[in-house]
JSON list of C-alpha atoms in Angstrom, two decimals:
[
{"chain": "C", "resi": 22, "resn": "LEU", "atom": "CA", "xyz": [10.62, -20.07, 3.39]},
{"chain": "C", "resi": 23, "resn": "LEU", "atom": "CA", "xyz": [10.22, -22.66, 0.69]},
{"chain": "C", "resi": 24, "resn": "THR", "atom": "CA", "xyz": [7.95, -25.61, 1.39]},
{"chain": "C", "resi": 25, "resn": "VAL", "atom": "CA", "xyz": [9.09, -28.56, -0.66]},
{"chain": "C", "resi": 26, "resn": "PRO", "atom": "CA", "xyz": [6.33, -30.77, -2.07]},
{"chain": "C", "resi": 27, "resn": "SER", "atom": "CA", "xyz": [7.14, -34.43, -1.58]},
{"chain": "C", "resi": 28, "resn": "HIS", "atom": "CA", "xyz": [6.05, -35.65, -5.03]},
{"chain": "C", "resi": 29, "resn": "PRO", "atom": "CA", "xyz": [9.04, -36.24, -7.39]},
{"chain": "C", "resi": 30, "resn": "ILE", "atom": "CA", "xyz": [7.38, -34.29, -10.22]},
{"chain": "C", "resi": 31, "resn": "PHE", "atom": "CA", "xyz": [8.12, -31.07, -8.31]},
{"chain": "C", "resi": 32, "resn": "LYS", "atom": "CA", "xyz": [11.84, -31.80, -7.88]},
{"chain": "C", "resi": 33, "resn": "PRO", "atom": "CA", "xyz": [13.05, -29.86, -10.99]},
{"chain": "C", "resi": 34, "resn": "ILE", "atom": "CA", "xyz": [11.01, -26.83, -9.99]},
{"chain": "C", "resi": 35, "resn": "VAL", "atom": "CA", "xyz": [12.24, -26.93, -6.41]},
{"chain": "C", "resi": 36, "resn": "ASP", "atom": "CA", "xyz": [15.81, -27.42, -7.57]},
{"chain": "C", "resi": 37, "resn": "TYR", "atom": "CA", "xyz": [15.53, -24.36, -9.82]},
{"chain": "C", "resi": 38, "resn": "LEU", "atom": "CA", "xyz": [14.07, -22.22, -7.07]},
{"chain": "C", "resi": 39, "resn": "LYS", "atom": "CA", "xyz": [16.88, -23.26, -4.78]},
{"chain": "C", "resi": 40, "resn": "SER", "atom": "CA", "xyz": [19.52, -22.75, -7.44]},
{"chain": "C", "resi": 41, "resn": "GLN", "atom": "CA", "xyz": [22.22, -20.12, -7.34]},
{"chain": "C", "resi": 42, "resn": "ILE", "atom": "CA", "xyz": [20.74, -18.45, -10.44]},
{"chain": "C", "resi": 43, "resn": "PHE", "atom": "CA", "xyz": [17.39, -17.83, -8.79]},
{"chain": "C", "resi": 44, "resn": "GLU", "atom": "CA", "xyz": [18.99, -16.64, -5.56]},
{"chain": "C", "resi": 45, "resn": "VAL", "atom": "CA", "xyz": [21.26, -14.23, -7.44]},
{"chain": "C", "resi": 46, "resn": "LYS", "atom": "CA", "xyz": [18.34, -12.78, -9.42]},
{"chain": "C", "resi": 47, "resn": "VAL", "atom": "CA", "xyz": [16.25, -12.27, -6.30]},
{"chain": "C", "resi": 48, "resn": "LYS", "atom": "CA", "xyz": [19.21, -10.68, -4.52]},
{"chain": "C", "resi": 49, "resn": "GLU", "atom": "CA", "xyz": [19.76, -8.29, -7.45]},
{"chain": "C", "resi": 50, "resn": "LYS", "atom": "CA", "xyz": [16.06, -7.35, -7.49]},
{"chain": "C", "resi": 51, "resn": "LYS", "atom": "CA", "xyz": [16.13, -6.72, -3.76]},
{"chain": "C", "resi": 52, "resn": "GLU", "atom": "CA", "xyz": [19.24, -4.54, -4.03]},
{"chain": "C", "resi": 53, "resn": "ARG", "atom": "CA", "xyz": [17.67, -2.42, -6.80]},
{"chain": "C", "resi": 54, "resn": "ILE", "atom": "CA", "xyz": [14.48, -1.94, -4.81]},
{"chain": "C", "resi": 55, "resn": "VAL", "atom": "CA", "xyz": [16.36, -1.01, -1.64]},
{"chain": "C", "resi": 56, "resn": "SER", "atom": "CA", "xyz": [18.60, 1.42, -3.53]},
{"chain": "C", "resi": 57, "resn": "LYS", "atom": "CA", "xyz": [15.68, 3.17, -5.25]},
{"chain": "C", "resi": 58, "resn": "TRP", "atom": "CA", "xyz": [13.57, 3.22, -2.07]},
{"chain": "C", "resi": 59, "resn": "LYS", "atom": "CA", "xyz": [16.38, 4.86, -0.11]},
{"chain": "C", "resi": 60, "resn": "LYS", "atom": "CA", "xyz": [16.39, 7.68, -2.68]},
{"chain": "C", "resi": 61, "resn": "VAL", "atom": "CA", "xyz": [12.69, 8.48, -2.22]},
{"chain": "C", "resi": 62, "resn": "GLU", "atom": "CA", "xyz": [11.92, 7.27, 1.30]},
{"chain": "C", "resi": 63, "resn": "GLN", "atom": "CA", "xyz": [12.42, 10.50, 3.26]},
{"chain": "C", "resi": 64, "resn": "GLN", "atom": "CA", "xyz": [10.61, 12.63, 0.71]},
{"chain": "C", "resi": 65, "resn": "TYR", "atom": "CA", "xyz": [7.74, 10.16, 0.52]},
{"chain": "C", "resi": 66, "resn": "PHE", "atom": "CA", "xyz": [7.34, 9.93, 4.30]},
{"chain": "C", "resi": 67, "resn": "SER", "atom": "CA", "xyz": [7.51, 13.71, 4.62]},
{"chain": "C", "resi": 68, "resn": "LYS", "atom": "CA", "xyz": [4.72, 14.13, 2.06]},
{"chain": "C", "resi": 69, "resn": "LEU", "atom": "CA", "xyz": [2.63, 11.31, 3.53]},
{"chain": "C", "resi": 70, "resn": "SER", "atom": "CA", "xyz": [2.98, 12.73, 7.04]},
{"chain": "C", "resi": 71, "resn": "LYS", "atom": "CA", "xyz": [1.90, 16.17, 5.83]},
{"chain": "C", "resi": 72, "resn": "ILE", "atom": "CA", "xyz": [-1.11, 14.77, 3.96]},
{"chain": "C", "resi": 73, "resn": "LEU", "atom": "CA", "xyz": [-2.29, 12.49, 6.78]},
{"chain": "C", "resi": 74, "resn": "GLN", "atom": "CA", "xyz": [-1.58, 15.22, 9.34]},
{"chain": "C", "resi": 75, "resn": "LYS", "atom": "CA", "xyz": [0.20, 12.69, 11.53]},
{"chain": "C", "resi": 76, "resn": "PRO", "atom": "CA", "xyz": [3.83, 11.75, 12.09]},
{"chain": "C", "resi": 77, "resn": "ILE", "atom": "CA", "xyz": [5.03, 8.59, 10.44]},
{"chain": "C", "resi": 78, "resn": "TYR", "atom": "CA", "xyz": [4.40, 5.70, 12.76]},
{"chain": "C", "resi": 79, "resn": "GLN", "atom": "CA", "xyz": [7.71, 3.89, 12.90]},
{"chain": "C", "resi": 80, "resn": "ALA", "atom": "CA", "xyz": [7.25, 0.17, 13.22]},
{"chain": "C", "resi": 81, "resn": "ASP", "atom": "CA", "xyz": [9.53, -2.66, 12.28]},
{"chain": "C", "resi": 82, "resn": "TYR", "atom": "CA", "xyz": [7.80, -3.13, 8.93]},
{"chain": "C", "resi": 83, "resn": "LYS", "atom": "CA", "xyz": [9.07, -5.83, 6.64]},
{"chain": "C", "resi": 84, "resn": "CYS", "atom": "CA", "xyz": [8.77, -5.94, 2.88]},
{"chain": "C", "resi": 85, "resn": "TYR", "atom": "CA", "xyz": [8.83, -9.38, 1.29]},
{"chain": "C", "resi": 86, "resn": "LEU", "atom": "CA", "xyz": [9.37, -10.18, -2.36]},
{"chain": "C", "resi": 87, "resn": "THR", "atom": "CA", "xyz": [6.76, -12.50, -3.77]},
{"chain": "C", "resi": 88, "resn": "THR", "atom": "CA", "xyz": [6.61, -14.42, -7.03]},
{"chain": "C", "resi": 89, "resn": "LEU", "atom": "CA", "xyz": [2.93, -13.54, -7.26]},
{"chain": "C", "resi": 90, "resn": "PHE", "atom": "CA", "xyz": [1.46, -10.31, -8.61]},
{"chain": "C", "resi": 91, "resn": "ARG", "atom": "CA", "xyz": [-0.87, -9.81, -5.62]},
{"chain": "C", "resi": 92, "resn": "CYS", "atom": "CA", "xyz": [0.86, -7.81, -2.93]},
{"chain": "C", "resi": 93, "resn": "PRO", "atom": "CA", "xyz": [-0.98, -8.11, 0.37]},
{"chain": "C", "resi": 94, "resn": "CYS", "atom": "CA", "xyz": [-0.35, -6.10, 3.49]},
{"chain": "C", "resi": 95, "resn": "TYR", "atom": "CA", "xyz": [-0.79, -7.37, 7.05]},
{"chain": "C", "resi": 96, "resn": "TYR", "atom": "CA", "xyz": [-0.91, -4.56, 9.60]},
{"chain": "C", "resi": 97, "resn": "GLU", "atom": "CA", "xyz": [-0.87, -6.72, 12.72]},
{"chain": "C", "resi": 98, "resn": "GLY", "atom": "CA", "xyz": [2.17, -8.60, 11.42]},
{"chain": "C", "resi": 99, "resn": "GLY", "atom": "CA", "xyz": [3.86, -5.42, 10.22]},
{"chain": "C", "resi": 100, "resn": "TRP", "atom": "CA", "xyz": [4.58, -6.66, 6.72]},
{"chain": "C", "resi": 101, "resn": "PHE", "atom": "CA", "xyz": [3.64, -6.28, 3.09]},
{"chain": "C", "resi": 102, "resn": "MET", "atom": "CA", "xyz": [4.71, -7.83, -0.19]},
{"chain": "C", "resi": 103, "resn": "VAL", "atom": "CA", "xyz": [6.09, -6.55, -3.49]},
{"chain": "C", "resi": 104, "resn": "SER", "atom": "CA", "xyz": [6.14, -8.62, -6.66]},
{"chain": "C", "resi": 105, "resn": "ALA", "atom": "CA", "xyz": [9.64, -9.66, -7.66]},
{"chain": "C", "resi": 106, "resn": "PHE", "atom": "CA", "xyz": [8.60, -9.65, -11.31]},
{"chain": "C", "resi": 107, "resn": "SER", "atom": "CA", "xyz": [7.16, -6.12, -11.54]},
{"chain": "C", "resi": 108, "resn": "LYS", "atom": "CA", "xyz": [9.05, -3.15, -12.94]},
{"chain": "C", "resi": 109, "resn": "LEU", "atom": "CA", "xyz": [11.02, -1.12, -10.42]},
{"chain": "C", "resi": 110, "resn": "SER", "atom": "CA", "xyz": [8.63, 1.85, -10.79]},
{"chain": "C", "resi": 111, "resn": "ASN", "atom": "CA", "xyz": [5.70, -0.42, -9.91]},
{"chain": "C", "resi": 112, "resn": "GLN", "atom": "CA", "xyz": [7.57, -1.90, -6.95]},
{"chain": "C", "resi": 113, "resn": "ILE", "atom": "CA", "xyz": [8.23, 1.57, -5.52]},
{"chain": "C", "resi": 114, "resn": "TYR", "atom": "CA", "xyz": [4.59, 2.49, -6.08]},
{"chain": "C", "resi": 115, "resn": "VAL", "atom": "CA", "xyz": [3.49, -0.68, -4.24]},
{"chain": "C", "resi": 116, "resn": "ILE", "atom": "CA", "xyz": [5.73, 0.22, -1.30]},
{"chain": "C", "resi": 117, "resn": "CYS", "atom": "CA", "xyz": [4.20, 3.71, -1.18]},
{"chain": "C", "resi": 118, "resn": "HIS", "atom": "CA", "xyz": [0.68, 2.28, -1.53]},
{"chain": "C", "resi": 119, "resn": "GLU", "atom": "CA", "xyz": [1.20, -0.25, 1.27]},
{"chain": "C", "resi": 120, "resn": "PHE", "atom": "CA", "xyz": [2.88, 2.25, 3.58]},
{"chain": "C", "resi": 121, "resn": "MET", "atom": "CA", "xyz": [-0.11, 4.55, 3.05]},
{"chain": "C", "resi": 122, "resn": "HIS", "atom": "CA", "xyz": [-2.38, 1.69, 4.14]},
{"chain": "C", "resi": 123, "resn": "LEU", "atom": "CA", "xyz": [-0.24, 0.92, 7.20]},
{"chain": "C", "resi": 124, "resn": "GLN", "atom": "CA", "xyz": [-0.15, 4.57, 8.31]},
{"chain": "C", "resi": 125, "resn": "PHE", "atom": "CA", "xyz": [-3.88, 5.07, 7.71]},
{"chain": "C", "resi": 126, "resn": "ILE", "atom": "CA", "xyz": [-4.73, 1.94, 9.68]},
{"chain": "C", "resi": 127, "resn": "HIS", "atom": "CA", "xyz": [-2.48, 2.97, 12.55]},
{"chain": "C", "resi": 128, "resn": "TRP", "atom": "CA", "xyz": [-3.73, 6.54, 12.87]},
{"chain": "C", "resi": 129, "resn": "TYR", "atom": "CA", "xyz": [-7.33, 6.39, 11.71]},
{"chain": "C", "resi": 130, "resn": "ARG", "atom": "CA", "xyz": [-8.89, 2.92, 12.07]},
{"chain": "C", "resi": 131, "resn": "GLU", "atom": "CA", "xyz": [-10.22, 3.47, 15.58]},
{"chain": "C", "resi": 132, "resn": "TYR", "atom": "CA", "xyz": [-11.41, 6.96, 14.67]},
{"chain": "C", "resi": 133, "resn": "CYS", "atom": "CA", "xyz": [-13.35, 5.68, 11.65]},
{"chain": "C", "resi": 134, "resn": "LEU", "atom": "CA", "xyz": [-14.90, 2.83, 13.62]},
{"chain": "C", "resi": 135, "resn": "LYS", "atom": "CA", "xyz": [-15.93, 5.21, 16.43]},
{"chain": "C", "resi": 136, "resn": "LYS", "atom": "CA", "xyz": [-17.53, 7.46, 13.80]},
{"chain": "C", "resi": 137, "resn": "GLY", "atom": "CA", "xyz": [-19.74, 4.53, 12.80]},
{"chain": "C", "resi": 138, "resn": "LEU", "atom": "CA", "xyz": [-18.00, 2.81, 9.90]},
{"chain": "C", "resi": 139, "resn": "THR", "atom": "CA", "xyz": [-18.08, -0.96, 9.88]},
{"chain": "C", "resi": 140, "resn": "ASN", "atom": "CA", "xyz": [-14.78, -2.76, 9.47]},
{"chain": "C", "resi": 141, "resn": "GLY", "atom": "CA", "xyz": [-15.71, -3.52, 5.85]},
{"chain": "C", "resi": 142, "resn": "GLU", "atom": "CA", "xyz": [-16.47, 0.13, 5.17]},
{"chain": "C", "resi": 143, "resn": "PHE", "atom": "CA", "xyz": [-13.16, 1.11, 6.76]},
{"chain": "C", "resi": 144, "resn": "GLN", "atom": "CA", "xyz": [-11.38, -1.36, 4.47]},
{"chain": "C", "resi": 145, "resn": "ASP", "atom": "CA", "xyz": [-13.15, 0.16, 1.45]},
{"chain": "C", "resi": 146, "resn": "LEU", "atom": "CA", "xyz": [-12.11, 3.64, 2.56]},
{"chain": "C", "resi": 147, "resn": "LYS", "atom": "CA", "xyz": [-8.52, 2.48, 3.13]},
{"chain": "C", "resi": 148, "resn": "GLU", "atom": "CA", "xyz": [-8.38, 1.15, -0.43]},
{"chain": "C", "resi": 149, "resn": "ALA", "atom": "CA", "xyz": [-10.17, 4.12, -2.00]},
{"chain": "C", "resi": 150, "resn": "ILE", "atom": "CA", "xyz": [-8.02, 6.90, -0.51]},
{"chain": "C", "resi": 151, "resn": "THR", "atom": "CA", "xyz": [-4.93, 5.68, -2.33]},
{"chain": "C", "resi": 152, "resn": "PHE", "atom": "CA", "xyz": [-6.05, 7.85, -5.27]},
{"chain": "C", "resi": 153, "resn": "ILE", "atom": "CA", "xyz": [-4.14, 10.57, -3.37]},
{"chain": "C", "resi": 154, "resn": "LEU", "atom": "CA", "xyz": [-0.91, 8.94, -4.57]},
{"chain": "C", "resi": 155, "resn": "ASN", "atom": "CA", "xyz": [-1.89, 10.19, -8.06]},
{"chain": "C", "resi": 156, "resn": "GLU", "atom": "CA", "xyz": [-2.37, 13.77, -6.90]},
{"chain": "C", "resi": 157, "resn": "PRO", "atom": "CA", "xyz": [0.17, 16.57, -7.48]},
{"chain": "C", "resi": 158, "resn": "GLU", "atom": "CA", "xyz": [1.46, 16.17, -3.91]},
{"chain": "C", "resi": 159, "resn": "PHE", "atom": "CA", "xyz": [3.28, 13.03, -5.04]},
{"chain": "C", "resi": 160, "resn": "SER", "atom": "CA", "xyz": [4.27, 14.07, -8.56]},
{"chain": "C", "resi": 161, "resn": "GLY", "atom": "CA", "xyz": [7.87, 13.37, -9.41]},
{"chain": "C", "resi": 162, "resn": "LEU", "atom": "CA", "xyz": [8.03, 10.75, -6.70]},
{"chain": "C", "resi": 163, "resn": "ILE", "atom": "CA", "xyz": [5.71, 8.00, -7.88]},
{"chain": "C", "resi": 164, "resn": "SER", "atom": "CA", "xyz": [5.54, 7.37, -11.62]},
{"chain": "C", "resi": 165, "resn": "PHE", "atom": "CA", "xyz": [3.16, 4.40, -11.54]},
{"chain": "C", "resi": 166, "resn": "LYS", "atom": "CA", "xyz": [-0.54, 5.35, -11.31]},
{"chain": "C", "resi": 167, "resn": "ASP", "atom": "CA", "xyz": [-2.80, 4.00, -8.58]},
{"chain": "C", "resi": 168, "resn": "LYS", "atom": "CA", "xyz": [-5.89, 2.59, -10.29]},
{"chain": "C", "resi": 169, "resn": "GLY", "atom": "CA", "xyz": [-7.63, 1.02, -7.32]},
{"chain": "C", "resi": 170, "resn": "TYR", "atom": "CA", "xyz": [-10.18, -1.74, -7.50]},
{"chain": "C", "resi": 171, "resn": "PRO", "atom": "CA", "xyz": [-13.24, -1.51, -9.78]},
{"chain": "C", "resi": 172, "resn": "LEU", "atom": "CA", "xyz": [-15.41, -1.90, -6.66]},
{"chain": "C", "resi": 173, "resn": "HIS", "atom": "CA", "xyz": [-14.15, 1.48, -5.38]},
{"chain": "C", "resi": 174, "resn": "LYS", "atom": "CA", "xyz": [-14.28, 3.44, -8.65]},
{"chain": "C", "resi": 175, "resn": "LYS", "atom": "CA", "xyz": [-17.28, 5.61, -7.75]},
{"chain": "C", "resi": 176, "resn": "LEU", "atom": "CA", "xyz": [-16.11, 6.13, -4.17]},
{"chain": "C", "resi": 177, "resn": "ARG", "atom": "CA", "xyz": [-12.66, 7.19, -5.39]},
{"chain": "C", "resi": 178, "resn": "LYS", "atom": "CA", "xyz": [-14.25, 9.67, -7.80]},
{"chain": "C", "resi": 179, "resn": "ASP", "atom": "CA", "xyz": [-16.40, 11.17, -5.01]},
{"chain": "C", "resi": 180, "resn": "LEU", "atom": "CA", "xyz": [-13.47, 11.30, -2.60]},
{"chain": "C", "resi": 181, "resn": "LYS", "atom": "CA", "xyz": [-11.25, 13.01, -5.16]},
{"chain": "C", "resi": 182, "resn": "ILE", "atom": "CA", "xyz": [-13.76, 15.88, -5.39]},
{"chain": "C", "resi": 183, "resn": "ILE", "atom": "CA", "xyz": [-13.74, 16.25, -1.60]},
{"chain": "C", "resi": 184, "resn": "TRP", "atom": "CA", "xyz": [-9.93, 16.09, -1.43]},
{"chain": "C", "resi": 185, "resn": "ARG", "atom": "CA", "xyz": [-9.40, 18.73, -4.08]},
{"chain": "C", "resi": 186, "resn": "ARG", "atom": "CA", "xyz": [-11.73, 21.16, -2.30]},
{"chain": "C", "resi": 187, "resn": "ASN", "atom": "CA", "xyz": [-9.30, 21.97, 0.53]},
{"chain": "C", "resi": 188, "resn": "LYS", "atom": "CA", "xyz": [-6.76, 19.15, 0.99]},
{"chain": "C", "resi": 189, "resn": "ASN", "atom": "CA", "xyz": [-7.23, 19.06, 4.74]},
{"chain": "C", "resi": 190, "resn": "PHE", "atom": "CA", "xyz": [-7.14, 15.38, 5.66]},
{"chain": "C", "resi": 191, "resn": "GLN", "atom": "CA", "xyz": [-9.30, 15.60, 8.78]},
{"chain": "C", "resi": 192, "resn": "ILE", "atom": "CA", "xyz": [-12.06, 17.46, 6.93]},
{"chain": "C", "resi": 193, "resn": "PHE", "atom": "CA", "xyz": [-11.66, 15.05, 4.01]},
{"chain": "C", "resi": 194, "resn": "LEU", "atom": "CA", "xyz": [-11.91, 12.05, 6.33]},
{"chain": "C", "resi": 195, "resn": "ASP", "atom": "CA", "xyz": [-15.03, 13.30, 8.11]},
{"chain": "C", "resi": 196, "resn": "GLU", "atom": "CA", "xyz": [-16.76, 14.04, 4.79]},
{"chain": "C", "resi": 197, "resn": "SER", "atom": "CA", "xyz": [-15.65, 10.66, 3.43]},
{"chain": "C", "resi": 198, "resn": "ILE", "atom": "CA", "xyz": [-17.15, 8.88, 6.42]},
{"chain": "C", "resi": 199, "resn": "LYS", "atom": "CA", "xyz": [-20.46, 10.72, 5.86]},
{"chain": "C", "resi": 200, "resn": "ILE", "atom": "CA", "xyz": [-20.51, 9.68, 2.18]},
{"chain": "C", "resi": 201, "resn": "ILE", "atom": "CA", "xyz": [-19.87, 6.04, 3.02]},
{"chain": "C", "resi": 202, "resn": "LYS", "atom": "CA", "xyz": [-22.49, 5.98, 5.78]},
{"chain": "C", "resi": 203, "resn": "SER", "atom": "CA", "xyz": [-25.06, 7.67, 3.53]},
{"chain": "C", "resi": 204, "resn": "SER", "atom": "CA", "xyz": [-24.50, 5.12, 0.78]},
{"chain": "C", "resi": 205, "resn": "ARG", "atom": "CA", "xyz": [-25.66, 2.24, 2.98]},
{"chain": "C", "resi": 206, "resn": "LYS", "atom": "CA", "xyz": [-28.79, 0.52, 1.75]}
]
């Protein structure tokens, strides 16, 4: 949905965004993303389900193209965003990253909160565990590397050690919760 500013200075910009050229480019981008995603979707969900030790929660998720480079995810609304201007490999990575968030929230949020994490700590854990997308389990499927946020660098490093020990998600999750709770000041 395009909100049109009323000031005349914005008219050329709005006209361009509404133009056939822009619509065609966005449509082409969307078609490429959909085509590539369809090629990896089943394999990705199979791997993610195995790693999280839960079936894929099927919701009516929506993926929106954005002209920004930030790609938020909104669990309650069932949507996430992918940048229209990123490379296709990055767009597929973002889809995988956001689906990992959505699945983790669905299956493990209540568990983590009952185990004593605050909502903020749960959000940190949700962001930190995406390092798993870089692990051998996803090789050949995702070519773009998950770097995470600088805020979670140490946590990601600690979690990677735990993950590589036995790759059992429930054990990994319980140990991760202990690490986060013990790091409170």
